[in-house]
Amino acid sequence: MNPGESALDLAARRLERAVETLEQRLAGRGEADGGGDLFGDDERARLAAELERARARERELEAAGAEASAALGRAIREIRTALGRESLPQEH
């Protein structure tokens, strides 16, 4: 990952490369064998496993994002509460 590049940017680049590869295979297979199966059994199994890992990672990232959002919300409330106390006159 390059500096300043988010995980989303990286995922988008990977998706673009995958789509390009798929388009190339579709074009090549369609010409070579009249449009038969795009992938062999081994490749299909590998792709299915990779897709499942990607979906699991997506779920993990969504959960982490929700946890981070909740933590930020709590921190904001605590800061606002602390700032509100500072604006009140101090009793001696």
PDB file of N, CA and C in Angstrom:
ATOM      1  N   MET A   1       0.854  -1.171   0.000  1.00  0.00           N
ATOM      2  CA  MET A   1       0.000   0.000   0.000  1.00  0.00           C
ATOM      3  C   MET A   1       0.899   1.231   0.000  1.00  0.00           C
ATOM      4  N   ASN A   2       0.588   2.181  -0.841  1.00  0.00           N
ATOM      5  CA  ASN A   2       1.343   3.419  -0.909  1.00  0.00           C
ATOM      6  C   ASN A   2       0.900   4.366   0.201  1.00  0.00           C
ATOM      7  N   PRO A   3       1.795   5.282   0.637  1.00  0.00           N
ATOM      8  CA  PRO A   3       1.378   6.263   1.652  1.00  0.00           C
ATOM      9  C   PRO A   3       0.175   7.052   1.149  1.00  0.00           C
ATOM     10  N   GLY A   4      -0.777   7.269   2.012  1.00  0.00           N
ATOM     11  CA  GLY A   4      -1.972   8.015   1.633  1.00  0.00           C
ATOM     12  C   GLY A   4      -3.030   7.186   0.941  1.00  0.00           C
ATOM     13  N   GLU A   5      -2.745   5.920   0.705  1.00  0.00           N
ATOM     14  CA  GLU A   5      -3.702   5.047   0.021  1.00  0.00           C
ATOM     15  C   GLU A   5      -4.485   4.262   1.063  1.00  0.00           C
ATOM     16  N   SER A   6      -5.788   4.332   0.992  1.00  0.00           N
ATOM     17  CA  SER A   6      -6.623   3.631   1.958  1.00  0.00           C
ATOM     18  C   SER A   6      -6.820   2.172   1.553  1.00  0.00           C
ATOM     19  N   ALA A   7      -7.323   1.397   2.475  1.00  0.00           N
ATOM     20  CA  ALA A   7      -7.629  -0.007   2.192  1.00  0.00           C
ATOM     21  C   ALA A   7      -8.687  -0.088   1.089  1.00  0.00           C
ATOM     22  N   LEU A   8      -9.586   0.876   1.067  1.00  0.00           N
ATOM     23  CA  LEU A   8     -10.621   0.900   0.034  1.00  0.00           C
ATOM     24  C   LEU A   8      -9.999   1.147  -1.337  1.00  0.00           C
ATOM     25  N   ASP A   9      -9.028   2.066  -1.406  1.00  0.00           N
ATOM     26  CA  ASP A   9      -8.336   2.319  -2.680  1.00  0.00           C
ATOM     27  C   ASP A   9      -7.641   1.055  -3.166  1.00  0.00           C
ATOM     28  N   LEU A  10      -6.977   0.373  -2.254  1.00  0.00           N
ATOM     29  CA  LEU A  10      -6.278  -0.866  -2.596  1.00  0.00           C
ATOM     30  C   LEU A  10      -7.265  -1.920  -3.095  1.00  0.00           C
ATOM     31  N   ALA A  11      -8.387  -2.062  -2.406  1.00  0.00           N
ATOM     32  CA  ALA A  11      -9.398  -3.038  -2.815  1.00  0.00           C
ATOM     33  C   ALA A  11      -9.972  -2.684  -4.182  1.00  0.00           C
ATOM     34  N   ALA A  12     -10.176  -1.400  -4.433  1.00  0.00           N
ATOM     35  CA  ALA A  12     -10.708  -0.975  -5.734  1.00  0.00           C
ATOM     36  C   ALA A  12      -9.725  -1.311  -6.851  1.00  0.00           C
ATOM     37  N   ARG A  13      -8.427  -1.093  -6.607  1.00  0.00           N
ATOM     38  CA  ARG A  13      -7.421  -1.435  -7.621  1.00  0.00           C
ATOM     39  C   ARG A  13      -7.404  -2.927  -7.896  1.00  0.00           C
ATOM     40  N   ARG A  14      -7.492  -3.741  -6.823  1.00  0.00           N
ATOM     41  CA  ARG A  14      -7.502  -5.194  -6.999  1.00  0.00           C
ATOM     42  C   ARG A  14      -8.729  -5.624  -7.793  1.00  0.00           C
ATOM     43  N   LEU A  15      -9.868  -5.021  -7.501  1.00  0.00           N
ATOM     44  CA  LEU A  15     -11.092  -5.348  -8.227  1.00  0.00           C
ATOM     45  C   LEU A  15     -10.962  -4.980  -9.701  1.00  0.00           C
ATOM     46  N   GLU A  16     -10.398  -3.816  -9.987  1.00  0.00           N
ATOM     47  CA  GLU A  16     -10.205  -3.410 -11.381  1.00  0.00           C
ATOM     48  C   GLU A  16      -9.317  -4.402 -12.119  1.00  0.00           C
ATOM     49  N   ARG A  17      -8.223  -4.845 -11.463  1.00  0.00           N
ATOM     50  CA  ARG A  17      -7.338  -5.823 -12.100  1.00  0.00           C
ATOM     51  C   ARG A  17      -8.070  -7.140 -12.345  1.00  0.00           C
ATOM     52  N   ALA A  18      -8.885  -7.555 -11.380  1.00  0.00           N
ATOM     53  CA  ALA A  18      -9.628  -8.806 -11.528  1.00  0.00           C
ATOM     54  C   ALA A  18     -10.625  -8.715 -12.677  1.00  0.00           C
ATOM     55  N   VAL A  19     -11.294  -7.578 -12.805  1.00  0.00           N
ATOM     56  CA  VAL A  19     -12.255  -7.394 -13.890  1.00  0.00           C
ATOM     57  C   VAL A  19     -11.528  -7.404 -15.234  1.00  0.00           C
ATOM     58  N   GLU A  20     -10.386  -6.728 -15.304  1.00  0.00           N
ATOM     59  CA  GLU A  20      -9.604  -6.734 -16.543  1.00  0.00           C
ATOM     60  C   GLU A  20      -9.200  -8.154 -16.928  1.00  0.00           C
ATOM     61  N   THR A  21      -8.741  -8.919 -15.943  1.00  0.00           N
ATOM     62  CA  THR A  21      -8.336 -10.302 -16.200  1.00  0.00           C
ATOM     63  C   THR A  21      -9.528 -11.120 -16.691  1.00  0.00           C
ATOM     64  N   LEU A  22     -10.670 -10.940 -16.049  1.00  0.00           N
ATOM     65  CA  LEU A  22     -11.880 -11.664 -16.452  1.00  0.00           C
ATOM     66  C   LEU A  22     -12.285 -11.293 -17.877  1.00  0.00           C
ATOM     67  N   GLU A  23     -12.226 -10.012 -18.185  1.00  0.00           N
ATOM     68  CA  GLU A  23     -12.583  -9.587 -19.542  1.00  0.00           C
ATOM     69  C   GLU A  23     -11.637 -10.198 -20.573  1.00  0.00           C
ATOM     70  N   GLN A  24     -10.358 -10.260 -20.247  1.00  0.00           N
ATOM     71  CA  GLN A  24      -9.391 -10.871 -21.167  1.00  0.00           C
ATOM     72  C   GLN A  24      -9.690 -12.352 -21.355  1.00  0.00           C
ATOM     73  N   ARG A  25     -10.017 -13.036 -20.267  1.00  0.00           N
ATOM     74  CA  ARG A  25     -10.332 -14.467 -20.366  1.00  0.00           C
ATOM     75  C   ARG A  25     -11.602 -14.688 -21.172  1.00  0.00           C
ATOM     76  N   LEU A  26     -12.591 -13.842 -20.933  1.00  0.00           N
ATOM     77  CA  LEU A  26     -13.835 -13.983 -21.690  1.00  0.00           C
ATOM     78  C   LEU A  26     -13.578 -13.819 -23.176  1.00  0.00           C
ATOM     79  N   ALA A  27     -12.795 -12.838 -23.523  1.00  0.00           N
ATOM     80  CA  ALA A  27     -12.484 -12.605 -24.932  1.00  0.00           C
ATOM     81  C   ALA A  27     -11.687 -13.773 -25.508  1.00  0.00           C
ATOM     82  N   GLY A  28     -10.682 -14.230 -24.767  1.00  0.00           N
ATOM     83  CA  GLY A  28      -9.836 -15.333 -25.245  1.00  0.00           C
ATOM     84  C   GLY A  28     -10.579 -16.651 -25.327  1.00  0.00           C
ATOM     85  N   ARG A  29     -11.368 -16.974 -24.338  1.00  0.00           N
ATOM     86  CA  ARG A  29     -12.094 -18.250 -24.341  1.00  0.00           C
ATOM     87  C   ARG A  29     -13.189 -18.264 -25.388  1.00  0.00           C
ATOM     88  N   GLY A  30     -13.831 -17.120 -25.520  1.00  0.00           N
ATOM     89  CA  GLY A  30     -14.903 -17.058 -26.515  1.00  0.00           C
ATOM     90  C   GLY A  30     -14.379 -17.313 -27.912  1.00  0.00           C
ATOM     91  N   GLU A  31     -13.205 -16.804 -28.199  1.00  0.00           N
ATOM     92  CA  GLU A  31     -12.609 -16.994 -29.517  1.00  0.00           C
ATOM     93  C   GLU A  31     -12.039 -18.398 -29.677  1.00  0.00           C
ATOM     94  N   ALA A  32     -11.414 -18.913 -28.611  1.00  0.00           N
ATOM     95  CA  ALA A  32     -10.692 -20.185 -28.701  1.00  0.00           C
ATOM     96  C   ALA A  32     -11.610 -21.401 -28.766  1.00  0.00           C
ATOM     97  N   ASP A  33     -12.641 -21.432 -27.932  1.00  0.00           N
ATOM     98  CA  ASP A  33     -13.431 -22.667 -27.863  1.00  0.00           C
ATOM     99  C   ASP A  33     -14.935 -22.441 -27.979  1.00  0.00           C
ATOM    100  N   GLY A  34     -15.307 -21.341 -28.500  1.00  0.00           N
ATOM    101  CA  GLY A  34     -16.734 -21.119 -28.716  1.00  0.00           C
ATOM    102  C   GLY A  34     -17.496 -20.794 -27.453  1.00  0.00           C
ATOM    103  N   GLY A  35     -16.826 -20.316 -26.395  1.00  0.00           N
ATOM    104  CA  GLY A  35     -17.520 -19.860 -25.192  1.00  0.00           C
ATOM    105  C   GLY A  35     -17.766 -20.920 -24.146  1.00  0.00           C
ATOM    106  N   GLY A  36     -16.914 -21.928 -24.033  1.00  0.00           N
ATOM    107  CA  GLY A  36     -17.077 -22.948 -22.999  1.00  0.00           C
ATOM    108  C   GLY A  36     -16.793 -22.405 -21.608  1.00  0.00           C
ATOM    109  N   ASP A  37     -16.530 -23.307 -20.665  1.00  0.00           N
ATOM    110  CA  ASP A  37     -16.221 -22.901 -19.291  1.00  0.00           C
ATOM    111  C   ASP A  37     -15.035 -21.948 -19.274  1.00  0.00           C
ATOM    112  N   LEU A  38     -15.138 -20.943 -18.441  1.00  0.00           N
ATOM    113  CA  LEU A  38     -14.045 -19.976 -18.313  1.00  0.00           C
ATOM    114  C   LEU A  38     -12.911 -20.533 -17.467  1.00  0.00           C
ATOM    115  N   PHE A  39     -13.229 -21.353 -16.474  1.00  0.00           N
ATOM    116  CA  PHE A  39     -12.228 -21.807 -15.514  1.00  0.00           C
ATOM    117  C   PHE A  39     -12.265 -23.320 -15.368  1.00  0.00           C
ATOM    118  N   GLY A  40     -11.096 -23.879 -15.111  1.00  0.00           N
ATOM    119  CA  GLY A  40     -11.026 -25.303 -14.806  1.00  0.00           C
ATOM    120  C   GLY A  40     -11.469 -25.540 -13.373  1.00  0.00           C
ATOM    121  N   ASP A  41     -11.604 -26.811 -12.999  1.00  0.00           N
ATOM    122  CA  ASP A  41     -12.077 -27.150 -11.652  1.00  0.00           C
ATOM    123  C   ASP A  41     -11.167 -26.595 -10.556  1.00  0.00           C
ATOM    124  N   ASP A  42      -9.841 -26.743 -10.730  1.00  0.00           N
ATOM    125  CA  ASP A  42      -8.902 -26.246  -9.719  1.00  0.00           C
ATOM    126  C   ASP A  42      -9.000 -24.736  -9.579  1.00  0.00           C
ATOM    127  N   GLU A  43      -9.072 -24.074 -10.716  1.00  0.00           N
ATOM    128  CA  GLU A  43      -9.139 -22.619 -10.691  1.00  0.00           C
ATOM    129  C   GLU A  43     -10.463 -22.147 -10.101  1.00  0.00           C
ATOM    130  N   ARG A  44     -11.525 -22.833 -10.415  1.00  0.00           N
ATOM    131  CA  ARG A  44     -12.846 -22.494  -9.872  1.00  0.00           C
ATOM    132  C   ARG A  44     -12.837 -22.651  -8.348  1.00  0.00           C
ATOM    133  N   ALA A  45     -12.243 -23.718  -7.854  1.00  0.00           N
ATOM    134  CA  ALA A  45     -12.167 -23.940  -6.406  1.00  0.00           C
ATOM    135  C   ALA A  45     -11.308 -22.871  -5.740  1.00  0.00           C
ATOM    136  N   ARG A  46     -10.194 -22.516  -6.381  1.00  0.00           N
ATOM    137  CA  ARG A  46      -9.318 -21.478  -5.833  1.00  0.00           C
ATOM    138  C   ARG A  46     -10.052 -20.140  -5.775  1.00  0.00           C
ATOM    139  N   LEU A  47     -10.763 -19.806  -6.834  1.00  0.00           N
ATOM    140  CA  LEU A  47     -11.502 -18.551  -6.869  1.00  0.00           C
ATOM    141  C   LEU A  47     -12.631 -18.526  -5.836  1.00  0.00           C
ATOM    142  N   ALA A  48     -13.308 -19.644  -5.662  1.00  0.00           N
ATOM    143  CA  ALA A  48     -14.378 -19.721  -4.665  1.00  0.00           C
ATOM    144  C   ALA A  48     -13.812 -19.522  -3.262  1.00  0.00           C
ATOM    145  N   ALA A  49     -12.661 -20.138  -2.984  1.00  0.00           N
ATOM    146  CA  ALA A  49     -12.026 -19.974  -1.672  1.00  0.00           C
ATOM    147  C   ALA A  49     -11.580 -18.532  -1.473  1.00  0.00           C
ATOM    148  N   GLU A  50     -11.023 -17.929  -2.509  1.00  0.00           N
ATOM    149  CA  GLU A  50     -10.582 -16.528  -2.413  1.00  0.00           C
ATOM    150  C   GLU A  50     -11.771 -15.604  -2.186  1.00  0.00           C
ATOM    151  N   LEU A  51     -12.873 -15.874  -2.863  1.00  0.00           N
ATOM    152  CA  LEU A  51     -14.079 -15.072  -2.678  1.00  0.00           C
ATOM    153  C   LEU A  51     -14.591 -15.198  -1.247  1.00  0.00           C
ATOM    154  N   GLU A  52     -14.595 -16.395  -0.703  1.00  0.00           N
ATOM    155  CA  GLU A  52     -15.055 -16.600   0.677  1.00  0.00           C
ATOM    156  C   GLU A  52     -14.153 -15.859   1.660  1.00  0.00           C
ATOM    157  N   ARG A  53     -12.826 -15.903   1.427  1.00  0.00           N
ATOM    158  CA  ARG A  53     -11.901 -15.152   2.302  1.00  0.00           C
ATOM    159  C   ARG A  53     -12.169 -13.652   2.207  1.00  0.00           C
ATOM    160  N   ALA A  54     -12.428 -13.171   1.004  1.00  0.00           N
ATOM    161  CA  ALA A  54     -12.707 -11.747   0.813  1.00  0.00           C
ATOM    162  C   ALA A  54     -14.001 -11.352   1.515  1.00  0.00           C
ATOM    163  N   ARG A  55     -15.000 -12.187   1.447  1.00  0.00           N
ATOM    164  CA  ARG A  55     -16.267 -11.891   2.127  1.00  0.00           C
ATOM    165  C   ARG A  55     -16.091 -11.901   3.643  1.00  0.00           C
ATOM    166  N   ALA A  56     -15.305 -12.840   4.151  1.00  0.00           N
ATOM    167  CA  ALA A  56     -15.034 -12.888   5.592  1.00  0.00           C
ATOM    168  C   ALA A  56     -14.286 -11.633   6.022  1.00  0.00           C
ATOM    169  N   ARG A  57     -13.314 -11.220   5.223  1.00  0.00           N
ATOM    170  CA  ARG A  57     -12.556 -10.004   5.529  1.00  0.00           C
ATOM    171  C   ARG A  57     -13.469  -8.788   5.504  1.00  0.00           C
ATOM    172  N   GLU A  58     -14.393  -8.753   4.561  1.00  0.00           N
ATOM    173  CA  GLU A  58     -15.344  -7.645   4.478  1.00  0.00           C
ATOM    174  C   GLU A  58     -16.180  -7.576   5.757  1.00  0.00           C
ATOM    175  N   ARG A  59     -16.645  -8.736   6.229  1.00  0.00           N
ATOM    176  CA  ARG A  59     -17.429  -8.761   7.469  1.00  0.00           C
ATOM    177  C   ARG A  59     -16.597  -8.268   8.647  1.00  0.00           C
ATOM    178  N   GLU A  60     -15.323  -8.695   8.708  1.00  0.00           N
ATOM    179  CA  GLU A  60     -14.432  -8.241   9.779  1.00  0.00           C
ATOM    180  C   GLU A  60     -14.247  -6.731   9.737  1.00  0.00           C
ATOM    181  N   LEU A  61     -14.039  -6.193   8.545  1.00  0.00           N
ATOM    182  CA  LEU A  61     -13.833  -4.750   8.402  1.00  0.00           C
ATOM    183  C   LEU A  61     -15.093  -3.973   8.759  1.00  0.00           C
ATOM    184  N   GLU A  62     -16.251  -4.495   8.386  1.00  0.00           N
ATOM    185  CA  GLU A  62     -17.504  -3.835   8.744  1.00  0.00           C
ATOM    186  C   GLU A  62     -17.681  -3.814  10.265  1.00  0.00           C
ATOM    187  N   ALA A  63     -17.367  -4.926  10.919  1.00  0.00           N
ATOM    188  CA  ALA A  63     -17.484  -4.985  12.374  1.00  0.00           C
ATOM    189  C   ALA A  63     -16.487  -4.026  13.034  1.00  0.00           C
ATOM    190  N   ALA A  64     -15.271  -3.993  12.544  1.00  0.00           N
ATOM    191  CA  ALA A  64     -14.259  -3.086  13.089  1.00  0.00           C
ATOM    192  C   ALA A  64     -14.683  -1.637  12.889  1.00  0.00           C
ATOM    193  N   GLY A  65     -15.251  -1.334  11.737  1.00  0.00           N
ATOM    194  CA  GLY A  65     -15.730   0.024  11.477  1.00  0.00           C
ATOM    195  C   GLY A  65     -16.850   0.414  12.424  1.00  0.00           C
ATOM    196  N   ALA A  66     -17.760  -0.506  12.682  1.00  0.00           N
ATOM    197  CA  ALA A  66     -18.855  -0.233  13.618  1.00  0.00           C
ATOM    198  C   ALA A  66     -18.322  -0.018  15.029  1.00  0.00           C
ATOM    199  N   GLU A  67     -17.346  -0.840  15.436  1.00  0.00           N
ATOM    200  CA  GLU A  67     -16.739  -0.673  16.765  1.00  0.00           C
ATOM    201  C   GLU A  67     -16.024   0.667  16.871  1.00  0.00           C
ATOM    202  N   ALA A  68     -15.283   1.038  15.843  1.00  0.00           N
ATOM    203  CA  ALA A  68     -14.565   2.313  15.841  1.00  0.00           C
ATOM    204  C   ALA A  68     -15.550   3.476  15.896  1.00  0.00           C
ATOM    205  N   SER A  69     -16.626   3.379  15.147  1.00  0.00           N
ATOM    206  CA  SER A  69     -17.635   4.430  15.144  1.00  0.00           C
ATOM    207  C   SER A  69     -18.258   4.590  16.535  1.00  0.00           C
ATOM    208  N   ALA A  70     -18.565   3.472  17.173  1.00  0.00           N
ATOM    209  CA  ALA A  70     -19.144   3.526  18.520  1.00  0.00           C
ATOM    210  C   ALA A  70     -18.145   4.138  19.509  1.00  0.00           C
ATOM    211  N   ALA A  71     -16.879   3.745  19.403  1.00  0.00           N
ATOM    212  CA  ALA A  71     -15.855   4.285  20.301  1.00  0.00           C
ATOM    213  C   ALA A  71     -15.688   5.788  20.088  1.00  0.00           C
ATOM    214  N   LEU A  72     -15.707   6.225  18.846  1.00  0.00           N
ATOM    215  CA  LEU A  72     -15.605   7.658  18.569  1.00  0.00           C
ATOM    216  C   LEU A  72     -16.808   8.411  19.126  1.00  0.00           C
ATOM    217  N   GLY A  73     -17.973   7.826  18.992  1.00  0.00           N
ATOM    218  CA  GLY A  73     -19.177   8.438  19.549  1.00  0.00           C
ATOM    219  C   GLY A  73     -19.079   8.608  21.049  1.00  0.00           C
ATOM    220  N   ARG A  74     -18.573   7.575  21.734  1.00  0.00           N
ATOM    221  CA  ARG A  74     -18.404   7.671  23.196  1.00  0.00           C
ATOM    222  C   ARG A  74     -17.380   8.745  23.545  1.00  0.00           C
ATOM    223  N   ALA A  75     -16.283   8.781  22.801  1.00  0.00           N
ATOM    224  CA  ALA A  75     -15.241   9.772  23.068  1.00  0.00           C
ATOM    225  C   ALA A  75     -15.782  11.186  22.858  1.00  0.00           C
ATOM    226  N   ILE A  76     -16.559  11.391  21.827  1.00  0.00           N
ATOM    227  CA  ILE A  76     -17.145  12.713  21.570  1.00  0.00           C
ATOM    228  C   ILE A  76     -18.055  13.122  22.716  1.00  0.00           C
ATOM    229  N   ARG A  77     -18.887  12.196  23.179  1.00  0.00           N
ATOM    230  CA  ARG A  77     -19.782  12.508  24.301  1.00  0.00           C
ATOM    231  C   ARG A  77     -18.984  12.852  25.550  1.00  0.00           C
ATOM    232  N   GLU A  78     -17.929  12.089  25.832  1.00  0.00           N
ATOM    233  CA  GLU A  78     -17.103  12.362  27.007  1.00  0.00           C
ATOM    234  C   GLU A  78     -16.427  13.724  26.908  1.00  0.00           C
ATOM    235  N   ILE A  79     -15.931  14.070  25.736  1.00  0.00           N
ATOM    236  CA  ILE A  79     -15.282  15.366  25.537  1.00  0.00           C
ATOM    237  C   ILE A  79     -16.292  16.488  25.712  1.00  0.00           C
ATOM    238  N   ARG A  80     -17.458  16.323  25.123  1.00  0.00           N
ATOM    239  CA  ARG A  80     -18.497  17.361  25.272  1.00  0.00           C
ATOM    240  C   ARG A  80     -18.897  17.518  26.733  1.00  0.00           C
ATOM    241  N   THR A  81     -19.009  16.409  27.444  1.00  0.00           N
ATOM    242  CA  THR A  81     -19.350  16.471  28.866  1.00  0.00           C
ATOM    243  C   THR A  81     -18.256  17.199  29.636  1.00  0.00           C
ATOM    244  N   ALA A  82     -17.002  16.862  29.373  1.00  0.00           N
ATOM    245  CA  ALA A  82     -15.882  17.505  30.064  1.00  0.00           C
ATOM    246  C   ALA A  82     -15.836  18.996  29.746  1.00  0.00           C
ATOM    247  N   LEU A  83     -16.059  19.357  28.499  1.00  0.00           N
ATOM    248  CA  LEU A  83     -16.051  20.774  28.122  1.00  0.00           C
ATOM    249  C   LEU A  83     -17.215  21.512  28.776  1.00  0.00           C
ATOM    250  N   GLY A  84     -18.324  20.855  28.899  1.00  0.00           N
ATOM    251  CA  GLY A  84     -19.486  21.459  29.557  1.00  0.00           C
ATOM    252  C   GLY A  84     -19.214  21.736  31.019  1.00  0.00           C
ATOM    253  N   ARG A  85     -18.494  20.872  31.691  1.00  0.00           N
ATOM    254  CA  ARG A  85     -18.142  21.059  33.100  1.00  0.00           C
ATOM    255  C   ARG A  85     -17.184  22.227  33.265  1.00  0.00           C
ATOM    256  N   GLU A  86     -16.275  22.394  32.331  1.00  0.00           N
ATOM    257  CA  GLU A  86     -15.298  23.471  32.429  1.00  0.00           C
ATOM    258  C   GLU A  86     -15.956  24.835  32.287  1.00  0.00           C
ATOM    259  N   SER A  87     -17.071  24.908  31.573  1.00  0.00           N
ATOM    260  CA  SER A  87     -17.712  26.193  31.384  1.00  0.00           C
ATOM    261  C   SER A  87     -18.540  26.604  32.597  1.00  0.00           C
ATOM    262  N   LEU A  88     -18.800  25.673  33.523  1.00  0.00           N
ATOM    263  CA  LEU A  88     -19.542  25.993  34.740  1.00  0.00           C
ATOM    264  C   LEU A  88     -18.604  26.644  35.764  1.00  0.00           C
ATOM    265  N   PRO A  89     -19.141  27.580  36.553  1.00  0.00           N
ATOM    266  CA  PRO A  89     -18.304  28.206  37.600  1.00  0.00           C
ATOM    267  C   PRO A  89     -17.874  27.151  38.623  1.00  0.00           C
ATOM    268  N   GLN A  90     -16.638  27.271  39.080  1.00  0.00           N
ATOM    269  CA  GLN A  90     -16.090  26.323  40.062  1.00  0.00           C
ATOM    270  C   GLN A  90     -16.559  26.708  41.471  1.00  0.00           C
ATOM    271  N   GLU A  91     -17.013  25.748  42.256  1.00  0.00           N
ATOM    272  CA  GLU A  91     -17.405  25.986  43.627  1.00  0.00           C
ATOM    273  C   GLU A  91     -16.221  25.703  44.535  1.00  0.00           C
ATOM    274  N   HIS A  92     -16.045  26.530  45.531  1.00  0.00           N
ATOM    275  CA  HIS A  92     -14.919  26.330  46.470  1.00  0.00           C
ATOM    276  C   HIS A  92     -15.405  25.847  47.783  1.00  0.00           C
TER     277      HIS A  92
END
